[in-house]
């Protein structure tokens, strides 16, 4: 296990006051908060910053960490002695929003044995949260998918260790982005015979360049030729649930939105599918094609900018 | 073994279940519901109220913002409102066509 220099992570001196630690934490939380940050490694950095703050802002944990970490440098090999933690009372929560499975091995082994496991009465385990990324088509078909999680578990020595766990879950059809699936009994184990918590999986759709969703409604683009837009007619369009035959109204312009009622994500009621027409010009790469464009210009004089005045 | 999941919008959570899911006290959520900061439950009273996916997400975001920035609940709710807008706009941009600069 590698030693974590929490002072370096927060960028503060070892003699920093609680106010300095709080200021440093807030500054870094703004920089790496996964909800707003543009940094590539924001999520990982935020976990480290949360962990450092959980230790350094808690007087009990800070005192224990300071005593144990004397003389160690970041990433140096480290293992706590067997009597580690005696004389300290880690009564606070884990860190961040309490999700121990976000903790590093260092944090879990140093501070993971405190808290709830000392209760003598039955206690329900904590609920856990994870995000699951699925293809948009899953909203129509449903799917079975494997979810990998890091689960905190009590080792034989009373220390918390993180174990990889894989779950095969069935995702029902009709899901929308941001919805939560509840997997009963797959949270952290209960204490003294208490029931396990639940696992909540937040649905996220894999980015799709063709479609986006708003609840059950689906929005996309529909490329059409100039003659299809001008003359109208039946065409075959690709939708997330497969190809459909649809009619293009004559004299359609680029940007016109067509609604296919009930063709959005299934549900009660189902969503609608909105397709925005995108007029695509045939390339003018051959002399014959250029001749046709010239002929159009002669027979159909048209200035699309005549409405625009300086 | 394949485990079947339940969609929380099909089988919504009670206030206690929402509190467990977000690891806060039910009173913490109740206070914010009364102030109109979390989401209006169905029915619109706390006794027997049920909560879906959006309430879970919003409550967790509120909690994160309040804790991480020592923000008061109203300010945290404003940030969460803006984050929801941002997410929606980002999805829109992701699907729109790339912009081509012409000199």
Short mmCIF file of C-alpha atoms in Angstrom, two decimals:
data_model
loop_
_atom_site.label_atom_id
_atom_site.label_comp_id
_atom_site.label_asym_id
_atom_site.label_seq_id
_atom_site.Cartn_x
_atom_site.Cartn_y
_atom_site.Cartn_z
CA UNK A 1 0.00 0.00 0.00
CA UNK A 2 1.26 3.48 -0.84
CA UNK A 3 1.32 6.34 1.64
CA UNK A 4 -0.96 9.27 0.80
CA UNK A 5 0.28 12.75 1.62
CA UNK A 6 -3.01 14.47 2.34
CA UNK A 7 -1.30 17.80 3.01
CA UNK A 8 0.26 17.74 -0.47
CA UNK A 9 -3.07 16.79 -2.05
CA UNK A 10 -4.72 19.86 -0.50
CA UNK A 11 -1.59 21.96 -1.11
CA UNK A 12 -1.32 23.11 2.50
CA UNK A 13 1.49 23.20 5.04
CA UNK A 14 1.57 20.62 7.86
CA UNK A 15 0.97 23.46 10.32
CA UNK A 16 -2.07 24.75 8.39
CA UNK A 17 -5.02 25.89 10.49
CA UNK A 18 -8.50 24.41 10.10
CA UNK A 19 -9.50 27.61 8.28
CA UNK A 20 -6.60 27.17 5.80
CA UNK A 21 -7.57 23.54 5.23
CA UNK A 22 -11.18 24.53 4.64
CA UNK A 23 -10.18 27.26 2.18
CA UNK A 24 -7.85 24.91 0.28
CA UNK A 25 -10.56 22.25 0.14
CA UNK A 26 -13.17 24.68 -1.23
CA UNK A 27 -10.75 25.98 -3.86
CA UNK A 28 -9.97 22.45 -5.07
CA UNK A 29 -13.63 21.37 -4.82
CA UNK A 30 -14.47 24.17 -7.23
CA UNK A 31 -11.67 23.08 -9.56
CA UNK A 32 -12.43 19.34 -9.57
CA UNK A 33 -16.13 19.04 -8.70
CA UNK A 34 -17.29 16.42 -11.23
CA UNK A 35 -20.59 18.23 -11.76
CA UNK A 36 -18.87 21.31 -13.18
CA UNK A 37 -15.17 20.61 -13.80
CA UNK A 38 -13.67 20.39 -17.28
CA UNK A 39 -10.46 18.72 -16.02
CA UNK A 40 -9.92 15.29 -17.61
CA UNK A 41 -9.27 13.52 -14.29
CA UNK A 42 -11.77 15.57 -12.27
CA UNK A 43 -13.59 12.61 -10.70
CA UNK A 44 -10.41 10.90 -9.46
CA UNK A 45 -8.94 14.19 -8.20
CA UNK A 46 -12.17 15.04 -6.38
CA UNK A 47 -12.08 11.66 -4.63
CA UNK A 48 -8.53 12.34 -3.44
CA UNK A 49 -9.42 15.87 -2.35
CA UNK A 50 -12.51 14.59 -0.48
CA UNK A 51 -10.46 11.93 1.21
CA UNK A 52 -7.74 14.40 2.25
CA UNK A 53 -10.37 16.78 3.58
CA UNK A 54 -12.19 13.99 5.47
CA UNK A 55 -8.97 13.26 7.36
CA UNK A 56 -7.48 16.72 7.84
CA UNK A 57 -10.75 18.46 8.78
CA UNK A 58 -11.53 15.85 11.45
CA UNK A 59 -9.42 16.48 14.60
CA UNK A 60 -9.42 12.78 15.60
CA UNK A 61 -8.39 11.47 12.20
CA UNK A 62 -5.89 14.30 11.67
CA UNK A 63 -4.16 13.58 15.00
CA UNK A 64 -3.93 9.86 14.19
CA UNK A 65 -2.72 10.54 10.64
CA UNK A 66 -0.09 13.04 11.82
CA UNK A 67 1.27 10.56 14.35
CA UNK A 68 1.28 7.64 11.91
CA UNK A 69 2.56 9.54 8.88
CA UNK A 70 5.66 11.07 10.41
CA UNK A 71 8.62 10.62 8.09
CA UNK A 72 6.62 9.17 5.19
CA UNK A 73 6.50 10.70 1.72
CA UNK A 74 3.76 10.46 -0.91
CA UNK A 75 3.60 7.09 -2.75
CA UNK A 76 6.17 5.54 -0.39
CA UNK A 77 5.41 1.92 0.64
CA UNK A 78 3.45 1.98 3.85
CA UNK A 79 1.61 -0.45 6.07
CA UNK A 80 0.00 0.47 9.41
CA UNK A 81 1.20 -1.49 12.48
CA UNK A 82 -1.19 -4.06 14.03
CA UNK A 83 -2.11 -1.81 16.97
CA UNK A 84 -2.84 1.07 14.61
CA UNK A 85 -5.73 3.27 15.70
CA UNK A 86 -5.65 2.37 19.39
CA UNK A 87 -6.23 5.49 21.44
CA UNK A 88 -8.18 7.21 18.67
CA UNK A 89 -11.94 7.33 18.23
CA UNK A 90 -13.03 7.62 14.60
CA UNK A 91 -16.64 8.45 15.14
CA UNK A 92 -17.31 10.49 12.01
CA UNK A 93 -18.66 9.31 8.68
CA UNK A 94 -16.39 7.88 5.98
CA UNK A 95 -15.96 10.77 3.58
CA UNK A 96 -17.75 12.84 1.01
CA UNK A 97 -21.34 11.63 0.98
CA UNK A 98 -20.35 8.59 3.00
CA UNK A 99 -19.56 6.19 0.16
CA UNK A 100 -16.75 4.01 1.47
CA UNK A 101 -16.42 2.32 -1.93
CA UNK A 102 -14.99 5.61 -3.22
CA UNK A 103 -12.16 5.44 -0.68
CA UNK A 104 -8.56 4.53 -1.53
CA UNK A 105 -7.02 1.41 -0.03
CA UNK A 106 -4.93 3.69 2.20
CA UNK A 107 -7.99 5.43 3.64
CA UNK A 108 -9.98 2.21 4.00
CA UNK A 109 -7.23 0.48 5.96
CA UNK A 110 -6.41 3.51 8.09
CA UNK A 111 -9.90 4.67 8.99
CA UNK A 112 -12.34 2.09 7.65
CA UNK A 113 -12.61 0.12 10.89
CA UNK A 114 -14.23 2.90 12.85
CA UNK A 115 -17.86 3.89 13.08
CA UNK A 116 -20.82 1.64 12.68
CA UNK A 117 -19.25 -1.77 13.12
CA UNK A 118 -18.83 -1.16 16.83
CA UNK A 119 -22.61 -1.09 17.36
CA UNK A 120 -23.92 -4.09 19.23
CA UNK A 121 -27.47 -3.85 17.84
CA UNK A 122 -28.75 -4.86 14.42
CA UNK A 123 -28.27 -2.26 11.74
CA UNK A 124 -29.23 -2.04 8.08
CA UNK A 125 -26.29 -1.74 5.66
CA UNK A 126 -25.81 1.46 3.67
CA UNK A 127 -27.29 2.00 0.23
CA UNK A 128 -24.75 2.34 -2.56
CA UNK A 129 -24.84 4.25 -5.84
CA UNK A 130 -23.21 3.60 -9.20
CA UNK A 131 -23.71 4.79 -12.75
CA UNK A 132 -24.40 2.40 -15.60
CA UNK A 133 -23.83 3.44 -19.22
CA UNK A 134 -26.05 1.77 -21.82
CA UNK A 135 -26.79 2.23 -25.52
CA UNK A 136 -29.86 4.31 -26.36
CA UNK A 137 -31.38 1.24 -28.07
CA UNK A 138 -31.58 -0.44 -24.63
CA UNK A 139 -34.49 1.89 -23.87
CA UNK A 140 -36.47 -0.07 -26.48
CA UNK A 141 -35.08 -3.55 -26.04
CA UNK A 142 -34.02 -3.82 -22.40
CA UNK A 143 -30.72 -5.62 -21.71
CA UNK A 144 -28.71 -7.75 -19.38
CA UNK A 145 -25.47 -6.06 -18.36
CA UNK A 146 -22.54 -6.72 -16.03
CA UNK A 147 -21.81 -4.05 -13.43
CA UNK A 148 -18.42 -3.97 -11.68
CA UNK A 149 -18.23 -2.45 -8.21
CA UNK A 150 -15.62 -2.00 -5.51
CA UNK A 151 -17.13 -3.25 -2.27
CA UNK A 152 -15.73 -2.45 1.18
CA UNK A 153 -15.51 -5.62 3.25
CA UNK A 154 -14.28 -6.43 6.74
CA UNK A 155 -11.12 -8.57 6.61
CA UNK A 156 -10.13 -11.19 9.20
CA UNK A 157 -7.88 -8.60 10.91
CA UNK A 158 -10.81 -6.22 11.40
CA UNK A 159 -9.55 -3.88 8.68
CA UNK A 160 -11.71 -2.83 5.75
CA UNK A 161 -10.53 -4.06 2.36
CA UNK A 162 -11.96 -3.25 -1.07
CA UNK A 163 -13.12 -6.23 -3.13
CA UNK A 164 -14.13 -6.25 -6.80
CA UNK A 165 -17.68 -7.49 -7.30
CA UNK A 166 -19.48 -8.18 -10.58
CA UNK A 167 -23.25 -8.25 -10.85
CA UNK A 168 -25.31 -9.31 -13.83
CA UNK A 169 -28.38 -7.05 -13.87
CA UNK A 170 -31.46 -6.96 -16.06
CA UNK A 171 -32.31 -3.50 -17.35
CA UNK A 172 -35.98 -3.14 -18.28
CA UNK A 173 -37.14 -1.53 -21.53
CA UNK A 174 -38.57 2.00 -21.17
CA UNK A 175 -35.68 3.49 -19.16
CA UNK A 176 -34.78 7.16 -19.57
CA UNK A 177 -31.54 9.03 -18.86
CA UNK A 178 -31.05 9.82 -15.16
CA UNK A 179 -33.53 7.22 -13.92
CA UNK A 180 -32.48 5.00 -11.04
CA UNK A 181 -32.73 1.24 -10.88
CA UNK A 182 -32.96 -0.26 -7.43
CA UNK A 183 -31.22 -3.59 -6.82
CA UNK A 184 -32.50 -4.86 -3.48
CA UNK A 185 -29.96 -6.23 -1.00
CA UNK A 186 -26.85 -5.35 -3.06
CA UNK A 187 -25.73 -2.42 -0.89
CA UNK A 188 -23.23 -2.81 1.94
CA UNK A 189 -23.88 -5.73 4.31
CA UNK A 190 -25.86 -5.10 7.50
CA UNK A 191 -24.33 -5.29 10.99
CA UNK A 192 -25.09 -7.99 13.53
CA UNK A 193 -27.65 -9.70 11.31
CA UNK A 194 -29.25 -6.49 10.00
CA UNK A 195 -30.40 -6.46 6.35
CA UNK A 196 -28.06 -5.33 3.57
CA UNK A 197 -28.63 -1.95 1.96
CA UNK A 198 -29.74 -1.52 -1.64
CA UNK A 199 -27.76 -0.63 -4.75
CA UNK A 200 -29.01 2.25 -6.91
CA UNK A 201 -27.86 2.33 -10.52
CA UNK A 202 -28.24 5.63 -12.34
CA UNK A 203 -28.90 5.21 -16.07
CA UNK A 204 -26.72 7.14 -18.48
CA UNK A 205 -26.99 6.76 -22.27
CA UNK A 206 -23.78 6.30 -24.24
CA UNK A 207 -23.28 9.48 -26.34
CA UNK A 208 -25.01 9.07 -29.70
CA UNK A 209 -24.20 11.58 -32.43
CA UNK A 210 -27.58 11.03 -34.09
CA UNK A 211 -30.07 11.27 -31.24
CA UNK A 212 -30.54 12.94 -27.86
CA UNK A 213 -33.31 12.44 -25.34
CA UNK A 214 -35.47 14.71 -23.21
CA UNK A 215 -37.31 12.40 -20.87
CA UNK A 216 -39.09 9.94 -23.18
CA UNK A 217 -38.94 12.26 -26.21
CA UNK A 218 -36.14 11.64 -28.68
CA UNK A 219 -34.66 14.30 -30.97
CA UNK A 220 -32.60 13.66 -34.07
CA UNK A 221 -31.72 14.87 -37.55
CA UNK A 222 -33.11 13.49 -40.80
CA UNK A 223 -30.92 14.04 -43.88
CA UNK A 224 -32.96 14.53 -47.08
CA UNK A 225 -32.14 15.41 -50.67
CA UNK A 226 -33.24 18.83 -52.07
CA UNK A 227 -35.89 17.10 -54.25
CA UNK A 228 -37.27 15.09 -51.30
CA UNK A 229 -37.60 18.33 -49.32
CA UNK A 230 -39.11 20.27 -52.26
CA UNK A 231 -41.43 17.64 -53.71
CA UNK A 232 -42.20 15.59 -50.62
CA UNK A 233 -42.71 11.86 -50.66
CA UNK A 234 -42.17 8.70 -48.69
CA UNK A 235 -38.71 7.85 -47.42
CA UNK A 236 -37.19 5.33 -45.06
CA UNK A 237 -35.73 6.90 -41.90
CA UNK A 238 -33.49 5.26 -39.29
CA UNK A 239 -34.78 5.64 -35.74
CA UNK A 240 -33.26 4.24 -32.52
CA UNK A 241 -35.84 1.43 -32.68
CA UNK A 242 -35.18 0.58 -36.33
CA UNK A 243 -36.15 1.85 -39.79
CA UNK A 244 -39.59 3.45 -40.36
CA UNK A 245 -41.39 4.59 -43.52
CA UNK A 246 -42.38 8.25 -43.26
CA UNK A 247 -43.83 10.94 -45.48
CA UNK A 248 -42.00 14.22 -46.03
CA UNK A 249 -44.41 17.13 -46.68
CA UNK A 250 -43.77 18.98 -49.96
CA UNK A 251 -42.00 22.37 -49.80
CA UNK A 252 -40.18 21.48 -46.58
CA UNK A 253 -37.19 23.60 -45.64
CA UNK A 254 -34.09 22.61 -43.70
CA UNK A 255 -34.76 22.90 -39.97
CA UNK A 256 -38.39 21.81 -40.19
CA UNK A 257 -39.22 19.44 -37.35
CA UNK A 258 -41.37 16.39 -37.99
CA UNK A 259 -43.00 14.56 -35.09
CA UNK A 260 -43.51 10.80 -35.08
CA UNK A 261 -46.04 10.40 -32.31
CA UNK A 262 -45.38 7.52 -29.90
CA UNK A 263 -42.06 6.66 -31.59
CA UNK A 264 -39.96 7.91 -28.67
CA UNK A 265 -38.94 5.79 -25.68
CA UNK A 266 -41.70 3.28 -24.83
CA UNK A 267 -43.79 3.93 -21.73
CA UNK A 268 -47.22 4.95 -20.62
CA UNK A 269 -47.54 7.27 -22.44
CA UNK A 270 -44.64 6.66 -24.85
CA UNK A 271 -42.45 9.57 -25.91
CA UNK A 272 -42.44 11.16 -29.36
CA UNK A 273 -39.64 11.16 -31.92
CA UNK A 274 -38.75 14.57 -33.38
CA UNK A 275 -36.72 14.61 -36.59
CA UNK A 276 -35.26 17.86 -37.88
CA UNK A 277 -34.87 17.98 -41.63
CA UNK A 278 -31.34 18.49 -42.84
CA UNK A 279 -31.18 19.19 -46.57
CA UNK A 280 -28.01 17.68 -47.99
CA UNK A 281 -26.83 18.81 -51.43
CA UNK A 282 -25.45 16.26 -53.88
CA UNK A 283 -21.73 16.95 -54.49
CA UNK A 284 -20.87 18.98 -57.62
CA UNK A 285 -17.81 16.93 -58.44
CA UNK A 286 -18.55 15.97 -62.05
CA UNK A 287 -19.18 18.21 -65.05
CA UNK A 288 -22.66 16.66 -65.43
CA UNK A 289 -23.54 17.55 -61.82
CA UNK A 290 -22.23 21.10 -62.23
CA UNK A 291 -24.31 21.45 -65.43
CA UNK A 292 -27.42 20.46 -63.52
CA UNK A 293 -26.71 23.10 -60.83
CA UNK A 294 -26.17 25.73 -63.57
CA UNK A 295 -29.44 24.71 -65.21
CA UNK A 296 -31.25 25.06 -61.87
CA UNK A 297 -29.79 28.56 -61.45
CA UNK A 298 -31.02 29.56 -64.92
CA UNK A 299 -34.52 28.10 -64.68
CA UNK A 300 -35.14 28.91 -60.99
CA UNK A 301 -33.59 32.29 -60.19
CA UNK A 302 -33.60 32.39 -56.40
CA UNK A 303 -31.83 34.55 -53.82
CA UNK A 304 -32.15 33.14 -50.29
CA UNK A 305 -30.56 36.35 -48.91
CA UNK A 306 -33.02 38.84 -50.40
CA UNK A 307 -34.80 39.18 -47.03
CA UNK A 308 -31.54 40.09 -45.32
CA UNK A 309 -30.89 43.81 -45.41
CA UNK A 310 -27.77 45.48 -44.05
CA UNK B 1 -26.93 -15.11 -11.60
CA UNK B 2 -28.89 -12.28 -13.19
CA UNK B 3 -30.55 -9.85 -10.81
CA UNK B 4 -33.72 -8.06 -11.80
CA UNK B 5 -33.78 -4.34 -11.10
CA UNK B 6 -36.77 -2.24 -10.15
CA UNK B 7 -37.19 1.17 -11.75
CA UNK B 8 -37.60 3.66 -8.89
CA UNK B 9 -40.13 5.61 -10.96
CA UNK B 10 -42.31 2.48 -11.21
CA UNK B 11 -41.92 1.72 -7.52
CA UNK B 12 -41.08 5.08 -5.88
CA UNK B 13 -39.34 5.48 -2.53
CA UNK B 14 -40.81 6.55 0.80
CA UNK B 15 -39.20 9.46 2.64
CA UNK B 16 -37.26 7.00 4.84
CA UNK B 17 -36.05 5.05 1.79
CA UNK B 18 -35.00 8.28 0.06
CA UNK B 19 -33.13 9.29 3.22
CA UNK B 20 -31.37 5.88 3.32
CA UNK B 21 -30.49 6.15 -0.37
CA UNK B 22 -28.92 9.58 0.17
CA UNK B 23 -27.47 8.83 3.64
CA UNK B 24 -29.15 11.75 5.36
CA UNK B 25 -31.77 12.05 8.07
CA UNK B 26 -35.40 12.17 6.86
CA UNK B 27 -35.72 15.54 8.67
CA UNK B 28 -32.93 16.98 6.46
CA UNK B 29 -34.96 16.13 3.34
CA UNK B 30 -38.30 17.14 4.88
CA UNK B 31 -36.89 20.59 5.69
CA UNK B 32 -35.81 21.07 2.07
CA UNK B 33 -39.09 19.77 0.66
CA UNK B 34 -41.01 22.26 2.79
CA UNK B 35 -38.74 25.00 1.42
CA UNK B 36 -39.41 23.77 -2.16
CA UNK B 37 -35.76 22.90 -2.77
CA UNK B 38 -35.82 19.16 -3.45
CA UNK B 39 -38.87 18.24 -5.52
CA UNK B 40 -42.60 18.23 -4.89
CA UNK B 41 -43.56 14.74 -3.76
CA UNK B 42 -46.70 12.90 -4.84
CA UNK B 43 -49.01 13.45 -3.02
CA UNK B 44 -47.83 16.95 -2.15
CA UNK B 45 -47.64 16.27 1.59
CA UNK B 46 -44.96 14.44 3.53
CA UNK B 47 -47.19 11.78 5.07
CA UNK B 48 -47.22 8.93 2.55
CA UNK B 49 -45.13 10.88 0.02
CA UNK B 50 -43.33 8.96 -2.71
CA UNK B 51 -40.16 9.94 -4.56
CA UNK B 52 -38.72 8.92 -7.94
CA UNK B 53 -35.36 9.09 -9.69
CA UNK B 54 -35.20 12.86 -9.99
CA UNK B 55 -35.67 13.27 -6.23
CA UNK B 56 -32.75 10.88 -5.55
CA UNK B 57 -30.45 12.69 -7.96
CA UNK B 58 -31.44 16.15 -6.80
CA UNK B 59 -31.16 15.30 -3.11
CA UNK B 60 -27.68 13.82 -3.60
CA UNK B 61 -26.54 16.83 -5.61
CA UNK B 62 -27.89 19.22 -2.96
CA UNK B 63 -26.09 17.28 -0.26
CA UNK B 64 -22.80 17.33 -2.20
CA UNK B 65 -22.96 21.06 -2.89
CA UNK B 66 -23.97 21.93 0.69
CA UNK B 67 -21.20 19.74 2.16
CA UNK B 68 -18.42 20.48 -0.31
CA UNK B 69 -18.87 24.25 -0.32
CA UNK B 70 -20.52 24.86 3.05
CA UNK B 71 -23.35 26.35 0.98
CA UNK B 72 -26.72 27.25 2.48
CA UNK B 73 -29.65 25.15 1.15
CA UNK B 74 -31.09 27.91 -1.08
CA UNK B 75 -27.74 28.58 -2.76
CA UNK B 76 -27.12 24.86 -3.21
CA UNK B 77 -30.57 24.49 -4.83
CA UNK B 78 -29.77 27.36 -7.22
CA UNK B 79 -26.52 25.63 -8.23
CA UNK B 80 -28.37 22.33 -8.75
CA UNK B 81 -30.98 24.12 -10.91
CA UNK B 82 -28.18 25.53 -13.06
CA UNK B 83 -26.44 22.15 -13.25
CA UNK B 84 -29.65 20.58 -14.55
CA UNK B 85 -29.87 23.27 -17.23
CA UNK B 86 -26.21 22.77 -18.10
CA UNK B 87 -26.68 19.01 -18.50
CA UNK B 88 -29.63 19.56 -20.82
CA UNK B 89 -27.73 22.09 -22.95
CA UNK B 90 -24.65 19.85 -23.13
CA UNK B 91 -26.80 16.99 -24.42
CA UNK B 92 -28.18 19.32 -27.06
CA UNK B 93 -24.71 20.45 -28.14
CA UNK B 94 -23.47 16.84 -28.23
CA UNK B 95 -26.04 16.02 -30.87
CA UNK B 96 -25.86 19.24 -32.90
CA UNK B 97 -23.60 19.56 -35.88
CA UNK B 98 -20.04 20.75 -35.53
CA UNK B 99 -19.51 24.44 -36.24
CA UNK B 100 -17.26 25.19 -39.22
CA UNK B 101 -15.33 28.46 -39.11
CA UNK B 102 -15.04 30.16 -42.50
CA UNK B 103 -12.65 33.07 -42.83
#
